Structure formats: structure tokens, C-alpha cells
Amino acid sequence: MTLPLPHPALAATDPELAALVAAEEQLQADTLRLIPSENYVSRAVLEASGTVLQNKYSEGYPGRRYYEGQQNIDKVERLAIDRAKALFGVEHANVQPYSGSPANLAVYLAFADPGDTVMGMALPMGGHLTHGWGVSATGRWFRGVQYGVRHDTGLIDFDEVRELALKERPKIIFCGGTALPRTIDFAAFAEIARESGAVLVADVAHIAGLIAGGAHPSPVPHADVISTTTHKTLRGPRGAMLMSREEHAKAIDKAVFPGLQGGPHNQTTAAIAVALHEAAQPSFRDHAHAVVANARALADELLARGFDLVSGGTDNHLILMDLTPKDVPGKVAAKALDRAGIVVNYNTVPYDPRKPFDPSGVRIGTPSLTSRGLGTQHMAAVAEWIDRGVSAAGAGDEDALAAIRAEVAELMAAFPAPGLTA
Ligand SMILES: *Cc1c(COP(=O)(O)O)cnc(C)c1O
């Protein structure tokens, strides 16, 4: 390990902030990071997001800007757009949304009016806030109707989705979510959207990298619009993209700018271009399949240790554990695992009898550990640590948590993280 990484100008100007960055680098190096929406970006992506592209205003789109001096910026954005189109096989890509939530807001602006009915998966079932959930602007300014998963299987019930769509006639249907461990049937959603006259938005924020790597079916050609963040399994900078067929290109572009945003974050656009280049390499396909293989192996190891997994396992990068049978609340487990060097998040499970801020579940995933090179042969150890950590959480055994933390740090030291080696 070569930590701390050199940030000489930052250290000279603002040692207090530099020390915080160094501490975060060390934390990310030493811990087993299992939050499924997180990852490690490459050094190249980090470098691209910290350049003088930061200094440039470029409202508009390549060739149609409201500011001069776009000789290089236009080329950067075109590169990102062309790479997105090639990687995902789409006709149109907008790489300007600041993040996943504003990308989704732009979709509302493009295809609905305030007060219109929109449909998405309920947040406590695994959907995202921006799919019309009440506390979100999308649920306050639109009439959100929500589908879920079946209590017995943990899977989406397409009869329920169809019935709801035909009854409510939403303008937009969102599929995708934040805690869905199973393959999304885009064709089934598309059929329902067609029948009910809705625009289908596939929000693949979590699984974009798996799709790019061929480890999850693509929403192309089923979805009208594809919304994705770029910083989760796609392993790019914090940002987002909207993709579609040519027929929706104008509506989407107008919604992002001038509808919702001002100047694009060009340093982020550049880093997106780099991440898309990396994701187009054969090694990224191997990586995406390894993410899924690791998740499956980890799920099997957890099941063998008596853990209750929502839907009984996983098809993708994500596992949702219901800790009710272990008699440890999700938040207690998550905080204890954090002290053990295993970083997870507490999460509601479908039909959770507990409150959202103190739910029954813990959500984990394999993107970050796979980016560090851990393979299926390590998943027994990971499951063992989680098992011991959850037991220690229940028993209040801080010594056991400290012992796990040391073991975790020892293994992670053998697998240097992308981006954290100079
Ligand atoms: C992460 C996520 C978002 C939001 O992305 P932010 O960049 O956090 O705003 C939207 N939809 C889904 C399904 C997500 O997983």
C-alpha cells in the first residue's frame, strides 16, 4: 500500500481538509465495503474528475452552447455521449444530469405535468424515493401509485402491476430500484406500459455496470427511457445519464437543460467518458460476471448460516437480509458491523413491521469487494465475519467486533483498492 496518497497542493493550502481525505483513503483501504451502491473508481476516473474542465461553463449541448470557448468541452461531451451510445446500444444519450435524482426529475419534466399519475415501486419494497414516493418532490408534485413484491416470494407480481396500471393509467411507469436482488423483467414491464399507455422508464442506477458487462439483461429495446447513475456498478464518477431512442431525444435534452439544470459539470462528464471507456474493455465483462458470482456465493454462504434473504437469494450484485430470525434489529447490526470494519447499510425489508429509521434488514452487495479482486473463494470468510458480527451485535461483544476488524484489515491489505494505489 502506498497510502497516504500525495495531494501536495491540498496539504499545503488546507492541511485540515487534507487530513480528512487521507483518513477516508485509509478507511476505504482497510474496510470491507459492502454497500451495494458504492464502489472504487479507478485512478484514471479520479484524475479526470479533478481537472481544469472544472473551470468551464457550457450551458447547452455540443455545437449549441450559450458560452464561447467550447473547442475542447464539446469534444469531451461528444466522447462521453458516443461511448454511452456504443456501450449500451442506444440511439440517444444525455450525460449532463448532476446525479440520479435530478435525472429522474428530468424524466418527469419531459413526460408528465404536475398532478399527473405516475407509478413506481414503493420505497419500503425496494423502490427509489424519486419513483413517486410521498416525501420526495416526485410524490408531492405528482400522484404516485405504488406496486410492491409478493409477501410469499419477495418477487414482483406482474398481475398486480398490470391491474394497477390499467386502473390508474399512469403517464410514467418506473421499474428498477435500490434493494431488488433479482433480475428485472423489462419485457414484462414494457408490455404493461404499452397496454396502459405509459412511458416506461428503466431506472438501472444499481445495475448499469452489470448490464454493460453482460451480467444482467439490457432494458434496450424494451424501455422508452433508461435512467442511470454512473457511480454505482458502472464505476464512474458521481453523476447520471438518460438514454433513449431518437424519438425521445429532444424531450429529454430540453428537460435536462434548460428545463432543470444550468451548466453541466464538465469534469464529471470527462470522468464519465473515462469510466465508459473502462467499461467497454473485455476485463469489465469479467468483472461484472465476477460481481454476480460473488453475490451468489455469498448468498449461499449466508443461507448456510441460517440467514433469511429476501426472495431467497440473488441474481445480481445485491443481497437483502431480514435479520428478524436473528433477533437483532438492522440498525444495531449495521452499526456493530461498521465497528467490525464491515460497512453495510440498514434497510427496510418488504412488509417490514419495524419503522424505516429502525428497520429489520441489512443490505449488502459485492461490487466494491470484486473491484478489489476478491473472488468466490473468499465469500465463506465474508459470510463468517457477518455471522460473527451480527451475533456479537446481539450479545454486545465489542471484543469480538474488534477481532473481526483486525482480520478484515489483514485480508483487505492483500487486495489493494483501485484508485487508492498511486
Ligand atoms: C441511487 C439511485 C438513484 C439516485 O441517485 P442519486 O445519484 O443518489 O441521486 C435513483 N434511482 C435508483 C434506482 C437508485 O438506485
Short mmCIF file of C-alpha atoms and ligand atoms in Angstrom, two decimals:
data_model
loop_
_atom_site.label_atom_id
_atom_site.label_comp_id
_atom_site.label_asym_id
_atom_site.label_seq_id
_atom_site.Cartn_x
_atom_site.Cartn_y
_atom_site.Cartn_z
CA MET A 1 0.00 0.00 0.00
CA THR A 2 1.23 3.45 -0.82
CA LEU A 3 -1.08 5.39 1.46
CA PRO A 4 -1.32 8.24 2.16
CA LEU A 5 -1.62 9.33 -1.47
CA PRO A 6 0.13 12.58 -2.33
CA HIS A 7 -2.09 15.67 -2.51
CA PRO A 8 0.70 18.24 -2.11
CA ALA A 9 -1.21 21.42 -3.02
CA LEU A 10 -4.17 20.45 -0.89
CA ALA A 11 -1.94 19.57 2.04
CA ALA A 12 -0.17 22.94 1.78
CA THR A 13 -3.33 25.04 1.44
CA ASP A 14 -5.68 23.20 3.75
CA PRO A 15 -4.00 20.61 5.95
CA GLU A 16 -7.19 20.13 7.95
CA LEU A 17 -9.13 19.02 4.87
CA ALA A 18 -6.17 17.06 3.51
CA ALA A 19 -6.05 15.07 6.74
CA LEU A 20 -9.73 14.18 6.37
CA VAL A 21 -9.16 12.97 2.81
CA ALA A 22 -6.19 10.89 3.96
CA ALA A 23 -8.27 9.39 6.75
CA GLU A 24 -11.03 8.49 4.29
CA GLU A 25 -8.49 6.87 1.96
CA GLN A 26 -7.23 4.77 4.85
CA LEU A 27 -10.77 3.83 5.89
CA GLN A 28 -11.67 2.75 2.36
CA ALA A 29 -8.45 0.73 2.16
CA ASP A 30 -8.86 -1.06 5.50
CA THR A 31 -12.56 -1.93 5.48
CA LEU A 32 -14.73 -4.45 3.71
CA ARG A 33 -17.17 -2.18 1.91
CA LEU A 34 -20.43 -3.96 1.21
CA ILE A 35 -22.80 -1.09 0.43
CA PRO A 36 -24.15 -2.21 -2.96
CA SER A 37 -24.48 1.31 -4.39
CA GLU A 38 -20.82 2.10 -3.71
CA ASN A 39 -17.62 1.16 -5.48
CA TYR A 40 -13.99 2.12 -6.00
CA VAL A 41 -13.32 4.23 -9.10
CA SER A 42 -10.02 3.92 -10.90
CA ARG A 43 -7.16 6.37 -10.56
CA ALA A 44 -7.95 7.48 -14.14
CA VAL A 45 -11.54 8.35 -13.20
CA LEU A 46 -10.32 10.22 -10.11
CA GLU A 47 -7.82 12.19 -12.18
CA ALA A 48 -10.38 13.05 -14.85
CA SER A 49 -12.75 14.42 -12.24
CA GLY A 50 -10.10 16.75 -10.84
CA THR A 51 -9.04 18.80 -13.86
CA VAL A 52 -9.42 22.34 -15.25
CA LEU A 53 -12.59 21.21 -17.03
CA GLN A 54 -14.00 22.27 -13.67
CA ASN A 55 -13.38 25.90 -14.70
CA LYS A 56 -15.64 25.96 -17.74
CA TYR A 57 -19.28 26.96 -18.23
CA SER A 58 -21.03 25.27 -21.14
CA GLU A 59 -24.81 25.60 -20.89
CA GLY A 60 -26.37 23.89 -23.90
CA TYR A 61 -25.18 20.88 -25.86
CA PRO A 62 -22.16 20.24 -28.13
CA GLY A 63 -22.34 22.62 -31.10
CA ARG A 64 -25.22 24.57 -29.47
CA ARG A 65 -23.75 26.38 -26.45
CA TYR A 66 -24.59 29.66 -24.78
CA TYR A 67 -20.93 30.34 -23.96
CA GLU A 68 -17.85 30.54 -26.19
CA GLY A 69 -14.57 28.68 -25.79
CA GLN A 70 -16.06 25.21 -26.16
CA GLN A 71 -13.36 23.84 -28.51
CA ASN A 72 -12.39 21.11 -26.07
CA ILE A 73 -15.50 20.82 -23.94
CA ASP A 74 -17.67 19.90 -26.93
CA LYS A 75 -15.26 17.08 -27.77
CA VAL A 76 -15.28 15.83 -24.18
CA GLU A 77 -19.06 15.69 -24.05
CA ARG A 78 -19.33 14.11 -27.50
CA LEU A 79 -16.84 11.45 -26.42
CA ALA A 80 -18.94 10.63 -23.36
CA ILE A 81 -22.15 10.55 -25.43
CA ASP A 82 -20.67 8.36 -28.17
CA ARG A 83 -19.22 5.94 -25.66
CA ALA A 84 -22.55 5.67 -23.80
CA LYS A 85 -24.38 5.03 -27.07
CA ALA A 86 -21.91 2.35 -28.11
CA LEU A 87 -21.71 0.63 -24.73
CA PHE A 88 -25.45 0.39 -24.13
CA GLY A 89 -26.58 0.21 -27.76
CA VAL A 90 -28.88 3.22 -27.59
CA GLU A 91 -29.69 5.92 -30.13
CA HIS A 92 -29.50 8.85 -27.72
CA ALA A 93 -27.61 9.67 -24.54
CA ASN A 94 -27.65 12.73 -22.31
CA VAL A 95 -24.67 12.75 -19.94
CA GLN A 96 -25.44 16.01 -18.13
CA PRO A 97 -27.73 15.08 -15.19
CA TYR A 98 -25.96 16.00 -11.94
CA SER A 99 -26.99 12.73 -10.30
CA GLY A 100 -29.64 10.02 -10.39
CA SER A 101 -32.33 12.03 -8.62
CA PRO A 102 -32.17 15.05 -10.96
CA ALA A 103 -32.04 12.66 -13.93
CA ASN A 104 -35.34 11.18 -12.81
CA LEU A 105 -36.80 14.62 -12.19
CA ALA A 106 -35.93 15.50 -15.79
CA VAL A 107 -37.91 12.46 -16.92
CA TYR A 108 -41.00 13.80 -15.12
CA LEU A 109 -40.48 17.19 -16.75
CA ALA A 110 -40.22 15.55 -20.18
CA PHE A 111 -43.23 13.25 -19.98
CA ALA A 112 -45.71 14.45 -17.33
CA ASP A 113 -47.36 17.53 -15.85
CA PRO A 114 -47.74 18.26 -12.13
CA GLY A 115 -50.68 16.34 -10.72
CA ASP A 116 -50.38 13.53 -13.25
CA THR A 117 -50.36 9.95 -12.06
CA VAL A 118 -47.03 8.15 -12.07
CA MET A 119 -46.23 4.63 -10.98
CA GLY A 120 -43.20 3.07 -9.34
CA MET A 121 -42.17 0.53 -6.79
CA ALA A 122 -42.88 1.53 -3.19
CA LEU A 123 -39.77 2.69 -1.31
CA PRO A 124 -40.16 0.12 1.52
CA MET A 125 -40.46 -2.63 -1.12
CA GLY A 126 -37.14 -1.68 -2.69
CA GLY A 127 -38.07 1.22 -4.97
CA HIS A 128 -36.41 4.64 -5.03
CA LEU A 129 -37.66 7.87 -3.47
CA THR A 130 -37.83 9.51 -6.90
CA HIS A 131 -40.30 6.93 -8.23
CA GLY A 132 -43.22 8.90 -6.77
CA TRP A 133 -42.74 8.23 -3.04
CA GLY A 134 -44.59 10.70 -0.77
CA VAL A 135 -41.72 12.51 0.94
CA SER A 136 -40.00 13.16 -2.41
CA ALA A 137 -40.88 16.11 -4.65
CA THR A 138 -41.92 13.46 -7.17
CA GLY A 139 -44.59 12.20 -4.77
CA ARG A 140 -45.72 15.69 -3.78
CA TRP A 141 -45.97 17.18 -7.26
CA PHE A 142 -47.27 14.03 -8.92
CA ARG A 143 -49.80 11.43 -7.86
CA GLY A 144 -47.69 8.40 -7.11
CA VAL A 145 -49.22 4.94 -7.18
CA GLN A 146 -47.00 2.15 -6.00
CA TYR A 147 -46.53 -1.54 -6.59
CA GLY A 148 -44.56 -3.96 -4.43
CA VAL A 149 -43.36 -7.52 -4.22
CA ARG A 150 -45.32 -10.56 -3.11
CA HIS A 151 -45.16 -11.37 0.59
CA ASP A 152 -44.54 -15.08 -0.02
CA THR A 153 -41.91 -14.90 -2.77
CA GLY A 154 -40.35 -11.43 -2.45
CA LEU A 155 -40.80 -11.11 -6.23
CA ILE A 156 -42.71 -8.56 -8.31
CA ASP A 157 -46.26 -9.68 -9.04
CA PHE A 158 -46.86 -8.68 -12.66
CA ASP A 159 -50.60 -9.35 -12.39
CA GLU A 160 -50.72 -6.74 -9.63
CA VAL A 161 -48.60 -4.31 -11.65
CA ARG A 162 -50.83 -4.75 -14.74
CA GLU A 163 -54.04 -4.38 -12.76
CA LEU A 164 -52.80 -1.21 -11.07
CA ALA A 165 -51.53 0.28 -14.35
CA LEU A 166 -54.78 -0.37 -16.20
CA LYS A 167 -56.81 1.06 -13.31
CA GLU A 168 -54.67 4.15 -12.66
CA ARG A 169 -53.40 4.86 -16.20
CA PRO A 170 -50.08 6.43 -15.13
CA LYS A 171 -48.20 8.72 -17.53
CA ILE A 172 -44.92 7.13 -16.46
CA ILE A 173 -44.05 3.71 -15.07
CA PHE A 174 -40.70 3.29 -13.33
CA CYS A 175 -39.07 -0.09 -12.99
CA GLY A 176 -35.87 -0.68 -11.09
CA GLY A 177 -34.95 0.09 -7.52
CA THR A 178 -32.43 0.19 -4.73
CA ALA A 179 -32.95 -3.09 -2.92
CA LEU A 180 -34.00 -5.56 -5.62
CA PRO A 181 -31.91 -8.73 -5.52
CA ARG A 182 -33.50 -10.26 -8.62
CA THR A 183 -33.37 -9.79 -12.40
CA ILE A 184 -35.78 -7.15 -13.68
CA ASP A 185 -38.12 -8.41 -16.41
CA PHE A 186 -38.03 -5.35 -18.67
CA ALA A 187 -40.13 -7.06 -21.38
CA ALA A 188 -42.95 -7.71 -18.91
CA PHE A 189 -42.92 -4.08 -17.77
CA ALA A 190 -42.85 -2.90 -21.40
CA GLU A 191 -45.94 -4.91 -22.23
CA ILE A 192 -47.82 -3.39 -19.30
CA ALA A 193 -46.65 0.11 -20.21
CA ARG A 194 -47.85 -0.41 -23.78
CA GLU A 195 -51.24 -1.72 -22.63
CA SER A 196 -51.75 1.19 -20.27
CA GLY A 197 -50.30 3.92 -22.50
CA ALA A 198 -47.44 4.82 -20.16
CA VAL A 199 -43.83 5.79 -20.81
CA LEU A 200 -41.62 3.05 -19.37
CA VAL A 201 -38.52 4.26 -17.55
CA ALA A 202 -35.95 1.64 -16.62
CA ASP A 203 -34.01 3.10 -13.70
CA VAL A 204 -30.92 0.91 -13.79
CA ALA A 205 -28.84 3.02 -11.40
CA HIS A 206 -27.77 -0.03 -9.41
CA ILE A 207 -27.19 -2.47 -12.26
CA ALA A 208 -25.85 -0.33 -15.13
CA GLY A 209 -22.40 -1.90 -14.78
CA LEU A 210 -23.87 -5.39 -14.82
CA ILE A 211 -25.83 -4.53 -17.96
CA ALA A 212 -22.75 -3.02 -19.63
CA GLY A 213 -20.80 -6.16 -18.75
CA GLY A 214 -23.49 -8.55 -19.97
CA ALA A 215 -24.28 -9.87 -16.47
CA HIS A 216 -27.89 -8.60 -16.41
CA PRO A 217 -30.33 -8.38 -19.36
CA SER A 218 -30.48 -4.99 -21.04
CA PRO A 219 -33.57 -2.76 -20.94
CA VAL A 220 -32.86 -1.97 -24.62
CA PRO A 221 -35.16 -2.17 -26.61
CA HIS A 222 -37.97 -2.55 -24.04
CA ALA A 223 -37.78 0.73 -22.13
CA ASP A 224 -38.65 4.13 -23.60
CA VAL A 225 -36.13 5.80 -21.34
CA ILE A 226 -33.17 4.42 -19.41
CA SER A 227 -32.06 6.37 -16.38
CA THR A 228 -28.85 5.53 -14.59
CA THR A 229 -26.34 6.86 -12.16
CA THR A 230 -22.73 6.49 -13.23
CA HIS A 231 -21.18 5.89 -9.81
CA LYS A 232 -22.57 2.53 -8.71
CA THR A 233 -21.75 -0.71 -10.56
CA LEU A 234 -20.71 1.35 -13.59
CA ARG A 235 -17.70 2.52 -11.53
CA GLY A 236 -17.64 6.11 -12.73
CA PRO A 237 -17.84 9.50 -11.01
CA ARG A 238 -20.95 10.65 -9.13
CA GLY A 239 -23.26 11.57 -12.00
CA ALA A 240 -26.03 10.23 -14.20
CA MET A 241 -27.19 9.63 -17.76
CA LEU A 242 -30.50 9.43 -19.57
CA MET A 243 -30.68 7.22 -22.66
CA SER A 244 -33.46 6.64 -25.18
CA ARG A 245 -34.45 6.10 -28.76
CA GLU A 246 -34.11 9.10 -31.07
CA GLU A 247 -37.85 9.87 -30.82
CA HIS A 248 -37.47 10.97 -27.17
CA ALA A 249 -34.10 12.71 -27.58
CA LYS A 250 -35.44 16.24 -27.85
CA ALA A 251 -37.83 15.93 -24.92
CA ILE A 252 -35.10 14.57 -22.67
CA ASP A 253 -32.47 17.11 -23.68
CA LYS A 254 -34.89 20.02 -23.22
CA ALA A 255 -35.91 18.71 -19.82
CA VAL A 256 -32.31 18.44 -18.55
CA PHE A 257 -31.34 21.84 -19.99
CA PRO A 258 -32.91 24.38 -19.84
CA GLY A 259 -35.74 22.62 -18.01
CA LEU A 260 -33.98 21.59 -14.85
CA GLN A 261 -30.27 22.36 -14.80
CA GLY A 262 -27.79 25.05 -15.72
CA GLY A 263 -24.21 24.37 -16.73
CA PRO A 264 -23.07 20.75 -16.94
CA HIS A 265 -20.27 19.58 -14.63
CA ASN A 266 -17.65 19.09 -17.32
CA GLN A 267 -15.11 17.47 -15.02
CA THR A 268 -17.74 14.85 -14.25
CA THR A 269 -18.60 14.42 -17.94
CA ALA A 270 -14.92 13.74 -18.59
CA ALA A 271 -14.74 11.16 -15.82
CA ILE A 272 -17.93 9.52 -17.16
CA ALA A 273 -16.21 9.24 -20.54
CA VAL A 274 -13.25 7.50 -18.89
CA ALA A 275 -15.49 5.13 -16.94
CA LEU A 276 -17.41 4.23 -20.12
CA HIS A 277 -14.09 3.53 -21.85
CA GLU A 278 -13.09 1.24 -18.99
CA ALA A 279 -16.50 -0.46 -19.04
CA ALA A 280 -16.09 -1.22 -22.74
CA GLN A 281 -12.97 -3.33 -22.12
CA PRO A 282 -13.22 -7.14 -22.09
CA SER A 283 -11.92 -7.15 -18.50
CA PHE A 284 -15.02 -5.25 -17.38
CA ARG A 285 -17.22 -8.08 -18.67
CA ASP A 286 -15.23 -10.46 -16.50
CA HIS A 287 -15.59 -8.06 -13.59
CA ALA A 288 -19.38 -7.76 -13.99
CA HIS A 289 -19.79 -11.54 -14.05
CA ALA A 290 -17.49 -11.86 -11.06
CA VAL A 291 -19.66 -9.37 -9.11
CA VAL A 292 -22.68 -11.62 -9.66
CA ALA A 293 -20.76 -14.85 -8.97
CA ASN A 294 -19.51 -13.38 -5.70
CA ALA A 295 -23.01 -12.27 -4.68
CA ARG A 296 -24.42 -15.74 -5.40
CA ALA A 297 -21.61 -17.42 -3.46
CA LEU A 298 -22.04 -15.01 -0.55
CA ALA A 299 -25.82 -15.59 -0.53
CA ASP A 300 -25.27 -19.36 -0.39
CA GLU A 301 -22.82 -18.99 2.49
CA LEU A 302 -25.25 -16.75 4.39
CA LEU A 303 -28.16 -19.14 3.81
CA ALA A 304 -25.99 -21.97 5.13
CA ARG A 305 -25.52 -19.91 8.31
CA GLY A 306 -29.25 -19.51 8.81
CA PHE A 307 -29.69 -16.00 7.39
CA ASP A 308 -33.08 -15.13 5.89
CA LEU A 309 -32.59 -13.50 2.47
CA VAL A 310 -35.42 -11.61 0.80
CA SER A 311 -36.51 -13.62 -2.28
CA GLY A 312 -34.28 -16.46 -1.07
CA GLY A 313 -31.07 -15.25 -2.70
CA THR A 314 -29.82 -13.04 -5.51
CA ASP A 315 -29.41 -12.79 -9.29
CA ASN A 316 -27.33 -9.64 -9.23
CA HIS A 317 -24.87 -7.73 -7.02
CA LEU A 318 -27.18 -7.25 -4.04
CA ILE A 319 -28.44 -9.21 -1.05
CA LEU A 320 -31.18 -8.06 1.31
CA MET A 321 -31.07 -9.83 4.67
CA ASP A 322 -34.04 -9.94 7.04
CA LEU A 323 -32.47 -10.20 10.49
CA THR A 324 -35.75 -10.88 12.29
CA PRO A 325 -34.87 -14.59 12.87
CA LYS A 326 -31.51 -13.49 14.33
CA ASP A 327 -33.34 -11.23 16.77
CA VAL A 328 -31.04 -8.28 16.01
CA PRO A 329 -32.51 -5.05 14.54
CA GLY A 330 -30.97 -3.97 11.22
CA LYS A 331 -29.58 -0.74 12.61
CA VAL A 332 -27.93 -2.43 15.61
CA ALA A 333 -26.34 -4.97 13.24
CA ALA A 334 -25.22 -2.31 10.74
CA LYS A 335 -23.58 -0.17 13.43
CA ALA A 336 -21.85 -3.17 15.00
CA LEU A 337 -20.58 -4.40 11.62
CA ASP A 338 -19.21 -0.90 11.00
CA ARG A 339 -17.20 -1.20 14.20
CA ALA A 340 -16.01 -4.57 12.86
CA GLY A 341 -14.70 -2.93 9.66
CA ILE A 342 -17.61 -4.19 7.53
CA VAL A 343 -19.55 -1.31 6.02
CA VAL A 344 -23.21 -2.00 5.22
CA ASN A 345 -26.49 -0.13 5.45
CA TYR A 346 -29.62 -0.94 7.40
CA ASN A 347 -32.64 -1.24 5.17
CA THR A 348 -36.35 -1.96 5.28
CA VAL A 349 -37.44 -5.36 4.07
CA PRO A 350 -40.76 -5.88 2.25
CA TYR A 351 -43.69 -5.83 4.73
CA ASP A 352 -41.29 -4.68 7.46
CA PRO A 353 -43.13 -4.45 10.78
CA ARG A 354 -40.42 -2.05 12.08
CA LYS A 355 -40.00 1.66 11.28
CA PRO A 356 -37.93 2.90 8.25
CA PHE A 357 -35.38 4.53 10.58
CA ASP A 358 -35.09 1.31 12.60
CA PRO A 359 -35.87 -1.49 10.16
CA SER A 360 -35.41 -5.26 10.19
CA GLY A 361 -32.94 -5.59 7.36
CA VAL A 362 -29.38 -5.05 6.23
CA ARG A 363 -28.50 -4.54 2.58
CA ILE A 364 -25.16 -5.75 1.23
CA GLY A 365 -23.52 -6.14 -2.15
CA THR A 366 -20.38 -7.29 -3.89
CA PRO A 367 -19.31 -4.50 -6.33
CA SER A 368 -16.60 -2.99 -4.13
CA LEU A 369 -15.02 -6.21 -2.93
CA THR A 370 -14.99 -7.53 -6.51
CA SER A 371 -13.29 -4.34 -7.68
CA ARG A 372 -10.54 -5.19 -5.18
CA GLY A 373 -10.14 -8.67 -6.63
CA LEU A 374 -11.85 -10.84 -4.03
CA GLY A 375 -13.36 -13.97 -5.56
CA THR A 376 -15.88 -16.67 -4.71
CA GLN A 377 -13.22 -18.44 -2.62
CA HIS A 378 -13.34 -15.52 -0.15
CA MET A 379 -17.11 -15.44 0.32
CA ALA A 380 -17.15 -18.05 3.09
CA ALA A 381 -14.87 -15.80 5.15
CA VAL A 382 -17.04 -12.76 4.42
CA ALA A 383 -20.20 -14.62 5.47
CA GLU A 384 -18.44 -15.90 8.58
CA TRP A 385 -17.46 -12.34 9.59
CA ILE A 386 -21.02 -11.13 9.02
CA ASP A 387 -22.37 -14.03 11.07
CA ARG A 388 -19.95 -13.41 13.93
CA GLY A 389 -20.56 -9.66 13.71
CA VAL A 390 -24.34 -9.99 13.91
CA SER A 391 -24.02 -12.40 16.85
CA ALA A 392 -21.62 -10.01 18.57
CA ALA A 393 -24.07 -7.17 17.92
CA GLY A 394 -26.79 -9.14 19.67
CA ALA A 395 -24.52 -10.00 22.58
CA GLY A 396 -22.90 -6.55 22.83
CA ASP A 397 -19.48 -8.19 22.48
CA GLU A 398 -17.11 -5.36 21.50
CA ASP A 399 -14.02 -7.58 21.77
CA ALA A 400 -15.42 -9.91 19.11
CA LEU A 401 -16.08 -6.92 16.83
CA ALA A 402 -12.51 -5.66 17.31
CA ALA A 403 -11.15 -9.12 16.48
CA ILE A 404 -13.15 -9.20 13.24
CA ARG A 405 -11.92 -5.73 12.36
CA ALA A 406 -8.30 -6.89 12.59
CA GLU A 407 -8.98 -9.96 10.44
CA VAL A 408 -10.79 -7.86 7.83
CA ALA A 409 -7.95 -5.33 7.65
CA GLU A 410 -5.43 -8.15 7.19
CA LEU A 411 -7.29 -9.63 4.21
CA MET A 412 -8.03 -6.25 2.63
CA ALA A 413 -4.34 -5.29 2.83
CA ALA A 414 -3.66 -8.12 0.38
CA PHE A 415 -6.15 -6.66 -2.14
CA PRO A 416 -5.20 -3.06 -2.93
CA ALA A 417 -8.17 -0.95 -3.98
CA PRO A 418 -8.38 0.67 -7.42
CA GLY A 419 -7.88 4.39 -7.04
CA LEU A 420 -6.05 4.04 -3.75
CA THR A 421 -2.73 2.99 -5.20
CA ALA A 422 -0.69 5.77 -6.72
C1 LIG B 1 -29.09 5.61 -6.46
C2 LIG B 1 -30.38 5.64 -7.17
C3 LIG B 1 -30.96 6.85 -7.61
C4 LIG B 1 -30.48 8.21 -7.21
O1 LIG B 1 -29.21 8.53 -7.44
P1 LIG B 1 -28.51 9.76 -6.67
O2 LIG B 1 -27.31 9.95 -7.50
O3 LIG B 1 -28.25 9.28 -5.28
O4 LIG B 1 -29.44 10.92 -6.71
C5 LIG B 1 -32.11 6.77 -8.36
N1 LIG B 1 -32.68 5.60 -8.66
C6 LIG B 1 -32.18 4.43 -8.22
C7 LIG B 1 -32.87 3.16 -8.58
C8 LIG B 1 -31.03 4.41 -7.45
O5 LIG B 1 -30.54 3.25 -7.01
#
